[in-house]
Short mmCIF file of C-alpha atoms in Angstrom, two decimals:
data_model
loop_
_atom_site.label_atom_id
_atom_site.label_comp_id
_atom_site.label_asym_id
_atom_site.label_seq_id
_atom_site.Cartn_x
_atom_site.Cartn_y
_atom_site.Cartn_z
CA MET A 62 -22.60 -33.46 -5.93
CA TYR A 63 -21.03 -32.44 -2.62
CA LEU A 64 -17.94 -31.18 -4.43
CA ASP A 65 -20.14 -29.24 -6.84
CA ILE A 66 -21.88 -27.56 -3.88
CA ILE A 67 -18.58 -26.76 -2.15
CA PHE A 68 -16.95 -25.41 -5.33
CA LYS A 69 -19.87 -23.13 -6.17
CA VAL A 70 -20.37 -21.87 -2.61
CA VAL A 71 -16.67 -21.27 -1.92
CA GLY A 72 -16.08 -19.86 -5.40
CA GLY A 73 -19.14 -17.64 -5.14
CA LEU A 74 -18.08 -16.37 -1.70
CA GLY A 75 -14.57 -15.64 -2.99
CA ILE A 76 -15.91 -13.75 -6.01
CA PHE A 77 -18.35 -11.86 -3.75
CA LEU A 78 -15.54 -10.81 -1.36
CA TYR A 79 -13.27 -9.88 -4.28
CA GLY A 80 -16.07 -7.84 -5.79
CA MET A 81 -16.68 -6.06 -2.49
CA ASP A 82 -12.95 -5.32 -2.20
CA ASN A 83 -12.77 -3.96 -5.75
CA MET A 84 -15.89 -1.84 -5.36
CA SER A 85 -14.76 -0.53 -1.97
CA GLY A 86 -11.23 0.20 -3.21
CA GLY A 87 -12.53 1.92 -6.33
CA MET A 88 -14.99 4.01 -4.33
CA GLN A 89 -12.18 5.05 -1.98
CA LYS A 90 -10.08 6.27 -4.92
CA LEU A 91 -12.99 8.13 -6.52
CA ALA A 92 -13.95 9.68 -3.19
CA GLY A 93 -10.39 10.58 -2.20
CA LYS A 94 -10.90 14.36 -2.20
CA LYS A 95 -14.16 14.04 -0.25
CA LEU A 96 -12.42 11.91 2.38
CA LYS A 97 -9.77 14.61 2.85
CA LYS A 98 -12.48 17.16 3.59
CA ILE A 99 -13.88 15.06 6.43
CA LEU A 100 -11.33 16.51 8.86
CA ALA A 101 -12.48 20.05 8.12
CA ALA A 102 -16.14 19.07 8.53
CA LEU A 103 -15.80 17.18 11.79
CA THR A 104 -16.42 19.49 14.71
CA THR A 105 -17.50 18.84 18.28
CA ASN A 106 -21.05 18.59 16.95
CA ARG A 107 -21.87 14.90 17.32
CA PHE A 108 -24.62 15.02 14.69
CA ILE A 109 -22.18 16.25 12.03
CA ALA A 110 -19.76 13.50 13.06
CA ILE A 111 -22.52 10.88 12.74
CA PHE A 112 -23.52 12.20 9.32
CA MET A 113 -19.91 12.18 8.10
CA GLY A 114 -19.50 8.60 9.37
CA PHE A 115 -22.60 7.59 7.42
CA PHE A 116 -21.52 9.51 4.31
CA VAL A 117 -17.96 8.13 4.20
CA THR A 118 -19.10 4.54 4.81
CA MET A 119 -21.71 4.88 2.10
CA LEU A 120 -19.00 6.13 -0.28
CA VAL A 121 -16.43 3.43 0.43
CA GLN A 122 -18.99 0.64 1.06
CA SER A 123 -17.11 -0.69 4.06
CA SER A 124 -17.73 0.08 7.72
CA SER A 125 -14.45 -1.66 8.57
CA VAL A 126 -12.48 0.80 6.41
CA SER A 127 -14.22 3.88 7.80
CA THR A 128 -14.03 2.61 11.40
CA VAL A 129 -10.33 1.74 11.22
CA MET A 130 -9.69 5.07 9.47
CA THR A 131 -11.52 6.88 12.28
CA ILE A 132 -9.55 5.02 14.95
CA GLY A 133 -6.40 6.00 13.06
CA PHE A 134 -7.46 9.66 13.27
CA VAL A 135 -8.10 9.27 17.00
CA ASN A 136 -4.74 7.54 17.39
CA ALA A 137 -3.02 10.46 15.61
CA SER A 138 -5.00 13.02 17.66
CA LEU A 139 -6.70 14.40 14.55
CA LEU A 140 -10.04 13.56 16.17
CA THR A 141 -11.11 13.55 19.80
CA LEU A 142 -12.57 10.38 21.26
CA GLU A 143 -16.05 11.97 21.25
CA GLN A 144 -15.77 12.87 17.56
CA GLY A 145 -14.52 9.36 16.77
CA LEU A 146 -17.49 7.78 18.54
CA GLY A 147 -19.86 9.93 16.47
CA VAL A 148 -18.21 8.79 13.22
CA ILE A 149 -18.36 5.13 14.32
CA LEU A 150 -22.09 5.44 15.06
CA GLY A 151 -22.63 6.96 11.62
CA ALA A 152 -20.59 4.19 10.00
CA ASN A 153 -22.97 1.60 11.49
CA ILE A 154 -25.82 3.20 9.54
CA GLY A 155 -23.72 3.68 6.40
CA THR A 156 -22.89 -0.02 6.17
CA THR A 157 -26.60 -0.86 5.77
CA VAL A 158 -26.53 0.66 2.27
CA THR A 159 -24.88 -2.57 1.06
CA GLY A 160 -28.02 -4.51 2.01
CA TRP A 161 -30.15 -2.25 -0.13
CA LEU A 162 -27.80 -2.79 -3.09
CA LEU A 163 -28.37 -6.53 -2.72
CA VAL A 164 -32.13 -5.93 -2.84
CA LEU A 165 -31.70 -5.16 -6.55
CA HIS A 166 -31.48 -8.91 -7.36
CA LEU A 167 -29.10 -8.45 -10.28
CA GLY A 168 -27.73 -11.99 -10.02
CA LYS A 169 -28.17 -12.92 -13.70
CA PHE A 170 -26.74 -9.56 -14.77
CA GLY A 171 -23.65 -9.87 -12.57
CA LEU A 172 -21.54 -11.67 -15.18
CA PRO A 173 -22.27 -9.30 -18.11
CA ILE A 174 -21.76 -6.24 -15.85
CA ALA A 175 -18.39 -7.59 -14.69
CA GLY A 176 -17.47 -8.59 -18.26
CA ILE A 177 -18.30 -5.20 -19.79
CA ALA A 178 -16.44 -3.42 -16.98
CA ALA A 179 -13.39 -5.67 -17.51
CA ILE A 180 -13.33 -4.86 -21.23
CA ILE A 181 -13.56 -1.14 -20.47
CA PHE A 182 -10.76 -1.50 -17.89
CA VAL A 183 -8.45 -3.11 -20.48
CA PHE A 184 -8.96 -0.47 -23.17
CA VAL A 185 -9.24 2.83 -21.30
CA LYS A 186 -6.02 4.73 -20.53
CA LYS A 187 -6.88 7.34 -17.88
CA ASP A 188 -6.47 6.35 -14.24
CA ARG A 189 -9.87 7.69 -13.22
CA SER A 190 -11.61 5.79 -16.02
CA LYS A 191 -9.83 2.58 -15.01
CA THR A 192 -10.90 3.14 -11.40
CA LYS A 193 -14.54 3.60 -12.47
CA ALA A 194 -14.35 0.41 -14.55
CA LEU A 195 -12.81 -1.48 -11.62
CA THR A 196 -15.58 -0.23 -9.32
CA LEU A 197 -18.26 -1.33 -11.79
CA MET A 198 -16.55 -4.71 -12.21
CA GLY A 199 -16.60 -5.14 -8.41
CA PHE A 200 -20.33 -4.30 -8.43
CA GLY A 201 -20.95 -7.01 -11.04
CA LEU A 202 -18.82 -9.58 -9.22
CA ILE A 203 -20.86 -9.07 -6.03
CA PHE A 204 -24.02 -10.23 -7.78
CA LEU A 205 -22.21 -12.95 -9.72
CA GLY A 206 -20.87 -14.31 -6.43
CA LEU A 207 -24.35 -14.27 -4.88
CA GLU A 208 -25.76 -16.07 -7.91
CA LEU A 209 -23.08 -18.77 -7.69
CA MET A 210 -23.70 -19.24 -3.95
CA SER A 211 -27.46 -19.41 -4.54
CA THR A 212 -27.03 -22.00 -7.32
CA GLY A 213 -24.61 -24.00 -5.21
CA LEU A 214 -26.91 -24.10 -2.18
CA GLU A 215 -30.03 -25.04 -4.17
CA PRO A 216 -29.51 -28.86 -3.97
CA ILE A 217 -29.23 -28.66 -0.16
CA ARG A 218 -32.99 -28.12 0.06
CA SER A 219 -33.48 -31.82 -0.75
CA MET A 220 -30.84 -33.09 1.71
CA PRO A 221 -32.34 -33.90 5.15
CA GLU A 222 -28.94 -33.98 6.87
CA PHE A 223 -28.23 -30.38 5.90
CA LEU A 224 -31.74 -29.22 6.73
CA ASN A 225 -31.39 -30.74 10.20
CA LEU A 226 -28.08 -28.88 10.62
CA PHE A 227 -29.73 -25.55 9.83
CA LYS A 228 -32.51 -26.31 12.29
CA LEU A 229 -29.96 -26.25 15.12
CA PHE A 230 -29.76 -22.47 14.67
CA VAL A 231 -33.40 -21.53 14.17
CA ALA A 232 -34.35 -18.30 15.97
CA ASP A 233 -37.64 -19.68 17.34
CA SER A 234 -36.80 -18.69 20.94
CA TYR A 235 -34.63 -16.23 22.84
CA PHE A 236 -31.86 -18.83 23.10
CA GLY A 237 -32.29 -19.75 19.43
CA ALA A 238 -31.99 -16.08 18.40
CA PHE A 239 -28.87 -15.77 20.57
CA LYS A 240 -27.29 -18.87 18.93
CA ALA A 241 -28.07 -17.56 15.44
CA ALA A 242 -26.60 -14.15 16.32
CA LEU A 243 -23.48 -15.89 17.65
CA VAL A 244 -23.12 -17.79 14.36
CA GLY A 245 -23.47 -14.50 12.45
CA ALA A 246 -20.79 -12.91 14.63
CA CYS A 247 -18.40 -15.82 14.08
CA ILE A 248 -18.89 -15.83 10.30
CA THR A 249 -18.26 -12.08 10.12
CA ALA A 250 -15.17 -12.29 12.33
CA LEU A 251 -13.86 -15.11 10.12
CA VAL A 252 -14.34 -13.43 6.73
CA GLN A 253 -13.76 -9.90 8.11
CA SER A 254 -16.83 -8.58 6.29
CA SER A 255 -20.35 -7.96 7.57
CA SER A 256 -21.39 -7.53 3.92
CA ALA A 257 -20.34 -11.13 3.24
CA THR A 258 -22.48 -12.34 6.17
CA LEU A 259 -25.37 -10.30 4.80
CA GLY A 260 -24.87 -11.83 1.34
CA ILE A 261 -24.71 -15.36 2.73
CA THR A 262 -27.80 -14.75 4.88
CA ILE A 263 -29.81 -13.42 1.93
CA THR A 264 -28.73 -16.40 -0.20
CA LEU A 265 -29.76 -18.91 2.48
CA ALA A 266 -33.09 -17.14 2.96
CA LEU A 267 -33.84 -17.03 -0.77
CA GLN A 268 -33.23 -20.79 -1.00
CA GLY A 269 -35.61 -21.37 1.92
CA LEU A 270 -32.85 -22.90 4.05
CA ILE A 271 -33.47 -20.43 6.89
CA ASP A 272 -36.59 -18.51 7.88
CA TYR A 273 -36.91 -14.74 8.27
CA PRO A 274 -36.37 -14.58 12.09
CA THR A 275 -33.16 -16.63 11.76
CA ALA A 276 -31.94 -14.37 8.94
CA VAL A 277 -32.57 -11.30 11.12
CA ALA A 278 -30.66 -12.85 14.03
CA LEU A 279 -27.71 -13.74 11.76
CA VAL A 280 -27.53 -10.16 10.48
CA LEU A 281 -27.66 -8.83 14.04
CA GLY A 282 -24.70 -11.03 14.95
CA GLY A 283 -22.80 -9.68 11.95
CA ASN A 284 -22.79 -6.27 13.61
CA VAL A 285 -20.83 -7.74 16.51
CA GLY A 286 -18.41 -9.74 14.33
CA THR A 287 -17.42 -6.67 12.30
CA THR A 288 -15.95 -5.02 15.43
CA ILE A 289 -13.09 -7.56 15.46
CA THR A 290 -11.40 -5.70 12.56
CA ALA A 291 -11.14 -2.46 14.52
CA PHE A 292 -10.14 -4.33 17.68
CA LEU A 293 -7.24 -6.08 15.95
CA ALA A 294 -6.12 -2.79 14.38
CA THR A 295 -5.59 -1.22 17.81
CA LEU A 296 -3.40 -3.90 19.40
CA ASN A 297 -0.35 -1.61 19.16
CA ALA A 298 -2.20 1.69 19.14
CA SER A 299 -2.55 4.47 21.70
CA THR A 300 -4.95 4.36 24.64
CA ASN A 301 -7.42 6.69 22.94
CA ALA A 302 -7.53 4.46 19.85
CA LYS A 303 -8.15 1.42 22.07
CA ARG A 304 -11.01 3.31 23.75
CA ALA A 305 -12.58 4.01 20.35
CA ALA A 306 -12.31 0.34 19.33
CA TYR A 307 -13.77 -0.81 22.66
CA ALA A 308 -16.59 1.69 22.25
CA HIS A 309 -17.34 0.23 18.82
CA SER A 310 -17.62 -3.24 20.36
CA ILE A 311 -19.67 -2.04 23.35
CA ILE A 312 -22.14 -0.16 21.14
CA ASN A 313 -22.75 -3.12 18.83
CA ILE A 314 -22.75 -5.84 21.51
CA PHE A 315 -25.11 -3.87 23.74
CA GLY A 316 -27.33 -3.12 20.74
CA VAL A 317 -27.61 -6.78 19.78
CA CYS A 318 -28.31 -7.77 23.40
CA TRP A 319 -31.19 -5.37 23.85
CA VAL A 320 -32.75 -6.32 20.50
CA ILE A 321 -32.41 -10.06 21.27
CA SER A 322 -34.08 -9.42 24.65
CA ILE A 323 -37.18 -8.11 22.84
CA PHE A 324 -36.69 -10.21 19.68
CA PRO A 325 -40.34 -11.33 19.13
CA TYR A 326 -41.56 -7.74 19.50
CA TYR A 327 -38.78 -6.46 17.22
CA LEU A 328 -39.98 -8.89 14.54
CA LYS A 329 -43.57 -7.66 14.98
CA VAL A 330 -42.44 -4.06 14.45
CA LEU A 331 -40.52 -5.14 11.33
CA ASN A 332 -43.64 -6.87 9.97
CA LEU A 333 -45.53 -3.59 10.37
CA VAL A 334 -42.89 -1.82 8.27
CA VAL A 335 -42.41 -4.41 5.52
CA ASP A 336 -43.98 -7.75 4.63
CA SER A 337 -41.04 -10.17 4.54
CA LYS A 338 -43.21 -12.84 2.89
CA ASP A 339 -43.50 -10.77 -0.28
CA ASN A 340 -39.79 -9.96 -0.48
CA ILE A 341 -37.51 -11.50 2.12
CA THR A 342 -34.45 -9.59 0.83
CA ILE A 343 -36.13 -6.25 1.52
CA GLY A 344 -37.19 -7.61 4.91
CA ILE A 345 -33.59 -8.51 5.82
CA ALA A 346 -32.26 -5.15 4.59
CA THR A 347 -34.96 -3.35 6.60
CA ALA A 348 -34.10 -5.32 9.75
CA HIS A 349 -30.41 -4.46 9.32
CA THR A 350 -31.08 -0.76 8.75
CA MET A 351 -33.67 -0.38 11.52
CA PHE A 352 -31.41 -2.05 14.09
CA ASN A 353 -28.53 0.32 13.37
CA ILE A 354 -30.69 3.44 13.26
CA LEU A 355 -32.35 2.56 16.58
CA ASN A 356 -28.98 1.77 18.13
CA VAL A 357 -27.53 5.11 16.98
CA LEU A 358 -30.57 6.99 18.30
CA PHE A 359 -30.14 5.22 21.62
CA PHE A 360 -26.40 5.91 22.00
CA THR A 361 -26.19 9.45 20.56
CA PRO A 362 -27.19 11.19 23.85
CA PHE A 363 -24.64 9.06 25.70
CA ILE A 364 -21.54 9.76 23.57
CA GLY A 365 -20.14 12.11 26.22
CA PRO A 366 -20.80 9.82 29.23
CA LEU A 367 -19.53 6.77 27.29
CA SER A 368 -16.33 8.65 26.43
CA ARG A 369 -15.79 9.60 30.08
CA LEU A 370 -16.52 6.05 31.23
CA LEU A 371 -13.95 4.63 28.78
CA LYS A 372 -11.34 7.10 30.02
CA ILE A 373 -11.90 5.76 33.54
CA LEU A 374 -11.96 2.06 32.56
CA VAL A 375 -9.10 2.16 30.01
CA LYS A 376 -6.18 3.82 31.74
CA ASP A 377 -3.67 5.86 29.75
CA ASN A 378 -0.59 3.75 29.05
CA GLY A 379 1.43 6.64 27.67
CA LYS A 380 1.98 4.96 24.30
CA MET A 381 2.48 7.12 21.21
CA ASP A 382 3.18 10.20 23.36
CA ASN A 383 6.46 10.72 21.51
CA LYS A 384 4.75 11.10 18.15
CA VAL A 385 5.32 14.48 16.52
CA THR A 386 3.04 14.14 13.47
CA LYS A 387 -0.66 13.43 13.13
CA LEU A 388 0.01 10.51 10.79
CA ASP A 389 -0.75 6.94 11.78
CA ALA A 390 -0.41 3.48 10.27
CA LEU A 391 -4.18 2.95 10.72
CA MET A 392 -4.77 5.76 8.21
CA VAL A 393 -3.23 3.85 5.28
CA ALA A 394 -6.69 2.49 4.38
CA THR A 395 -7.39 5.99 3.05
CA PRO A 396 -4.26 7.02 1.06
CA GLY A 397 -5.80 10.33 -0.06
CA VAL A 398 -6.09 11.42 3.56
CA VAL A 399 -2.48 10.39 4.27
CA VAL A 400 -1.21 12.43 1.32
CA GLY A 401 -3.17 15.50 2.42
CA GLN A 402 -2.03 15.22 6.04
CA THR A 403 1.57 14.61 4.96
CA LYS A 404 1.61 17.95 3.18
CA ILE A 405 0.38 19.65 6.37
CA GLU A 406 3.18 17.97 8.36
CA ILE A 407 5.83 19.05 5.82
CA LEU A 408 4.58 22.64 6.02
CA THR A 409 4.94 22.37 9.81
CA MET A 410 8.55 21.30 9.24
CA GLY A 411 8.88 24.45 7.14
CA GLN A 412 7.81 26.58 10.11
CA TYR A 413 10.58 25.04 12.23
CA ILE A 414 13.17 25.76 9.53
CA LYS A 415 12.01 29.39 9.40
CA GLU A 416 12.59 29.55 13.14
CA MET A 417 16.14 28.24 12.71
CA LEU A 418 16.97 30.74 9.97
CA PHE A 419 15.46 33.59 12.01
CA THR A 420 17.64 32.63 14.99
CA LEU A 421 20.74 32.87 12.78
CA GLU A 422 19.53 36.22 11.42
CA GLU A 423 19.28 37.59 14.97
CA ILE A 424 22.87 36.54 15.70
CA TYR A 425 24.18 38.40 12.64
CA ALA A 426 21.95 41.49 12.81
CA LYS A 427 22.03 42.19 16.55
CA GLN A 428 25.52 40.80 17.15
CA LYS A 429 24.20 38.50 19.86
CA GLU A 430 26.10 35.57 21.22
CA MET A 431 25.32 32.02 20.16
CA SER A 432 24.45 30.81 23.66
CA GLU A 433 24.19 27.21 24.84
CA LYS A 434 20.46 27.77 25.27
CA LYS A 435 20.08 28.69 21.60
CA ILE A 436 22.15 25.68 20.52
CA GLU A 437 19.99 23.40 22.69
CA ARG A 438 16.82 24.86 21.17
CA LEU A 439 18.12 24.41 17.60
CA GLN A 440 19.27 20.88 18.45
CA HIS A 441 15.78 20.12 19.81
CA VAL A 442 14.21 21.46 16.60
CA GLU A 443 16.56 19.39 14.44
CA ASP A 444 15.85 16.25 16.50
CA SER A 445 12.10 16.89 16.11
CA LEU A 446 12.48 17.20 12.34
CA ASP A 447 14.33 13.87 12.32
CA LEU A 448 11.23 12.35 13.93
CA TYR A 449 8.98 14.15 11.44
CA GLN A 450 10.96 12.61 8.59
CA LYS A 451 10.81 9.12 10.09
CA GLU A 452 7.06 9.18 10.79
CA ILE A 453 6.24 10.70 7.40
CA THR A 454 8.47 8.19 5.61
CA ASP A 455 7.09 5.16 7.48
CA VAL A 456 3.43 5.90 6.76
CA ASN A 457 3.96 7.07 3.17
CA PHE A 458 5.99 4.00 2.23
CA MET A 459 3.08 1.93 3.55
CA ILE A 460 0.61 3.60 1.17
CA LEU A 461 3.04 3.20 -1.75
CA ASN A 462 2.58 -0.56 -1.33
CA LYS A 463 -1.14 -0.11 -1.98
CA ASP A 464 -2.88 0.16 -5.34
CA LEU A 465 -2.71 3.93 -5.94
CA SER A 466 -3.50 6.10 -8.94
CA ASN A 467 -0.52 7.59 -10.79
CA ASN A 468 -1.37 11.05 -9.43
CA LEU A 469 -1.31 9.83 -5.83
CA ILE A 470 1.94 7.93 -6.42
CA GLU A 471 3.60 11.05 -7.85
CA GLU A 472 2.29 13.25 -5.04
CA THR A 473 3.47 10.76 -2.40
CA ARG A 474 6.94 10.55 -3.89
CA LYS A 475 7.12 14.32 -4.18
CA ASN A 476 6.16 14.69 -0.52
CA LEU A 477 8.79 12.15 0.52
CA GLU A 478 11.54 13.91 -1.44
CA ILE A 479 10.61 17.35 -0.09
CA CYS A 480 10.42 15.96 3.46
CA ASP A 481 13.92 14.53 3.06
CA GLU A 482 15.26 17.84 1.71
CA TYR A 483 13.68 19.82 4.57
CA GLU A 484 15.25 17.55 7.17
CA THR A 485 18.67 17.93 5.52
CA ILE A 486 18.28 21.74 5.43
CA SER A 487 17.57 21.74 9.17
CA ASP A 488 20.75 19.75 9.70
CA TYR A 489 22.81 22.38 7.86
CA CYS A 490 21.16 25.18 9.86
CA LEU A 491 22.27 23.44 13.05
CA ARG A 492 25.79 23.02 11.66
CA ILE A 493 25.97 26.76 10.94
CA ALA A 494 24.94 27.52 14.52
CA LYS A 495 27.52 25.11 15.93
CA ALA A 496 30.25 26.57 13.69
CA LEU A 497 29.42 30.07 14.97
CA LYS A 498 29.49 28.78 18.55
CA LYS A 499 32.88 27.15 17.96
CA ILE A 500 34.36 30.39 16.59
CA GLN A 501 32.90 32.28 19.55
CA ASP A 502 34.19 29.75 22.11
CA ASN A 503 37.72 30.30 20.78
CA ASP A 504 37.41 34.04 21.51
CA ILE A 505 37.43 34.93 17.83
CA GLU A 506 35.18 37.71 16.59
CA LEU A 507 33.82 38.10 13.09
CA THR A 508 34.61 41.40 11.42
CA GLU A 509 31.79 43.76 10.53
CA VAL A 510 32.22 42.87 6.85
CA GLU A 511 32.16 39.13 7.52
CA ARG A 512 29.11 39.41 9.72
CA ASN A 513 27.34 41.53 7.10
CA ILE A 514 28.16 38.99 4.36
CA LEU A 515 26.70 36.16 6.44
CA PHE A 516 23.63 38.26 7.29
CA LYS A 517 22.92 38.91 3.58
CA LEU A 518 23.57 35.26 2.69
CA ASN A 519 21.19 34.10 5.44
CA GLU A 520 18.60 36.65 4.32
CA SER A 521 18.78 35.46 0.70
CA THR A 522 18.53 31.83 1.87
CA GLU A 523 15.51 32.63 4.04
CA LEU A 524 13.77 34.42 1.13
CA LEU A 525 14.44 31.47 -1.16
CA PHE A 526 13.14 29.04 1.44
CA ARG A 527 9.96 31.07 1.96
CA GLU A 528 9.39 31.19 -1.81
CA VAL A 529 9.86 27.42 -2.16
CA ASN A 530 7.67 26.68 0.89
CA ILE A 531 4.82 28.92 -0.33
CA SER A 532 5.09 27.44 -3.84
CA PHE A 533 4.80 23.96 -2.35
CA GLU A 534 1.82 24.98 -0.20
CA GLU A 535 -0.03 26.57 -3.13
CA LYS A 536 1.15 24.09 -5.78
CA ASP A 537 2.33 27.08 -7.80
CA ARG A 538 4.68 25.79 -10.50
CA GLU A 539 5.32 29.26 -11.95
CA ARG A 540 6.38 30.55 -8.56
CA PHE A 541 8.74 27.61 -8.20
CA LEU A 542 10.38 28.49 -11.50
CA LYS A 543 10.72 32.15 -10.49
CA ALA A 544 12.52 30.98 -7.33
CA ILE A 545 15.40 29.91 -9.59
CA ILE A 546 16.38 33.59 -9.84
CA LYS A 547 16.74 33.76 -6.04
CA ALA A 548 18.74 30.52 -6.07
CA ASP A 549 21.10 31.97 -8.68
CA LYS A 550 21.56 35.09 -6.53
CA ILE A 551 22.69 32.93 -3.58
CA THR A 552 25.20 31.20 -5.86
CA SER A 553 26.61 34.58 -6.92
CA ASP A 554 26.71 35.85 -3.32
CA PHE A 555 28.50 32.67 -2.24
CA LYS A 556 31.15 33.00 -4.94
CA ARG A 557 31.83 36.63 -4.02
CA ALA A 558 31.94 35.82 -0.29
CA ARG A 559 34.32 32.92 -0.89
CA ALA A 560 36.61 35.04 -3.11
CA TYR A 561 36.69 37.81 -0.50
CA HIS A 562 37.40 35.34 2.29
CA LEU A 563 40.21 33.53 0.42
CA LYS A 564 41.82 36.84 -0.38
CA ASN A 565 41.51 38.01 3.24
CA ALA A 566 42.62 34.65 4.70
CA SER A 567 45.92 34.82 2.81
CA GLN A 568 46.92 37.76 4.93
CA ALA A 569 49.06 37.16 7.98
CA GLY A 570 47.44 37.10 11.40
CA VAL A 571 44.09 35.55 10.40
CA PRO A 572 43.34 32.71 12.86
CA VAL A 573 43.06 29.24 11.28
CA MET A 574 39.91 28.57 13.31
CA LEU A 575 38.25 31.65 11.78
CA SER A 576 39.40 30.77 8.29
CA THR A 577 38.15 27.18 8.33
CA GLY A 578 35.02 27.89 10.40
CA TYR A 579 33.95 30.80 8.24
CA MET A 580 34.51 28.77 5.05
CA ASP A 581 32.45 25.92 6.51
CA ILE A 582 29.55 28.31 7.19
CA LEU A 583 29.68 29.60 3.59
CA ASN A 584 29.65 26.03 2.27
CA TYR A 585 26.68 25.12 4.52
CA TYR A 586 24.64 27.97 3.01
CA ARG A 587 25.60 26.77 -0.46
CA ARG A 588 24.41 23.28 0.45
CA ILE A 589 21.08 24.66 1.74
CA ARG A 590 20.70 26.47 -1.58
CA ASP A 591 21.41 23.20 -3.47
CA HIS A 592 18.77 21.29 -1.48
CA LEU A 593 16.19 24.03 -2.10
CA PHE A 594 17.05 23.86 -5.80
CA ASN A 595 16.48 20.08 -5.65
CA ILE A 596 12.93 20.78 -4.44
CA ILE A 597 12.36 23.14 -7.38
CA GLU A 598 13.52 20.38 -9.74
CA VAL A 599 11.30 17.79 -8.02
CA PHE A 600 8.20 19.96 -8.35
CA SER A 601 8.99 20.87 -11.97
CA ARG A 602 9.53 17.20 -12.89
CA LEU A 603 6.38 15.84 -11.23
CA GLN A 604 3.86 18.44 -12.38
#
């Protein structure tokens, strides 16, 4: 009998957690575009930030996901600390939606819901349809898991030894409420899910193993335990991300402390709102929701002061200051956001490449010298783009290891290939500049014809790059294909320039340094053209 209890409870908990994970993951995929828009919606207005935190958590059904995602945004400087605190407060309210789903009491329908969804998942072909089926299957597994736990715990009601164990954590006093809250915090920290603690609490309450006050105290403790996920995520993060995680813990711990301090009166207020004797599940869900709403109302006016206090208490350690992108490993929980931000970072790389090509254009057009200062600037730009490539590659490879839709996989791979091509193009731009500097340092001057040829070749390359960059930004496949004409023009210009140079170089008196250096520059432009053409092929293949 003991084994039967253990198997059903552990199995039910596992199925519940797996269902929550499936439903949360499916909701994240379905809400991908909405999650990308969160950055545009989040302003310094704390109320908008709170609403967005609530909305996103409600969509993904996981406060841990939305909180860690928010801390990732703070870590990458996409959000200020104040904005992040607003989102975290909103996430605390959003997570209470799970409790209201459990109020539905669909235990006996959990298995058929999961079964039907699994059948749909097997036979449908489209990614979005599979994601919807997976989400529905997760929804069914949540209730199936609760039903198994409830069935498994039922025999305990007739076992005095177990009943005495539960009595050790009865919230019949301030100390009792504190102990029950501590148990709730430990359970949540262990399973890394406040929803699981809520499910376990509701199951115990329905079986009569714990009373309503104890259930409320357990749920309160779950709000503290859930902060461990965000805390662990920031162990190697920036100071600002640590401040956001600490704020999350402070808000929830302080909230639980003040409610425990007035626990009997809090229960009286709850009894005025809902009669827990008629439906204890609704009573528990109400207690969970009311606590978080009251806590948010209490802390909202203090977001600014709390942020300033954290900046004083948590000193800046200077970590992550060398980051060049606004991508962060903590953002991988929301792949859609990573893909959107990656595109922004690649377009920023494009702006740097335009700067490099413009610098070369100035040298040809105005017959300026390639000074050490210009070389240092171009070297700095190229070094920065190396860092861009590394940070983009690191984070995007992390999301490729997650369960992504085919569209997201293709878009991620496309971004990675274009990022690699852009970095290589910047390398060739720097090589051109260094070749010009080498010719200049040897007191060799380009003829007017040679300078004009290079100017036109650089101009054609810049036009092709702009066309490719705009096509990438606008996802314009037709424009990409039209860019092939510009690529072909560069090939023709290169062939003519090479033929002219080889003919001219055969004449006596042409310095070897000029001959080889000039030919190198022509070849570098050809290589830039080839890498831009690779991007055209990538986009054409993946659309």
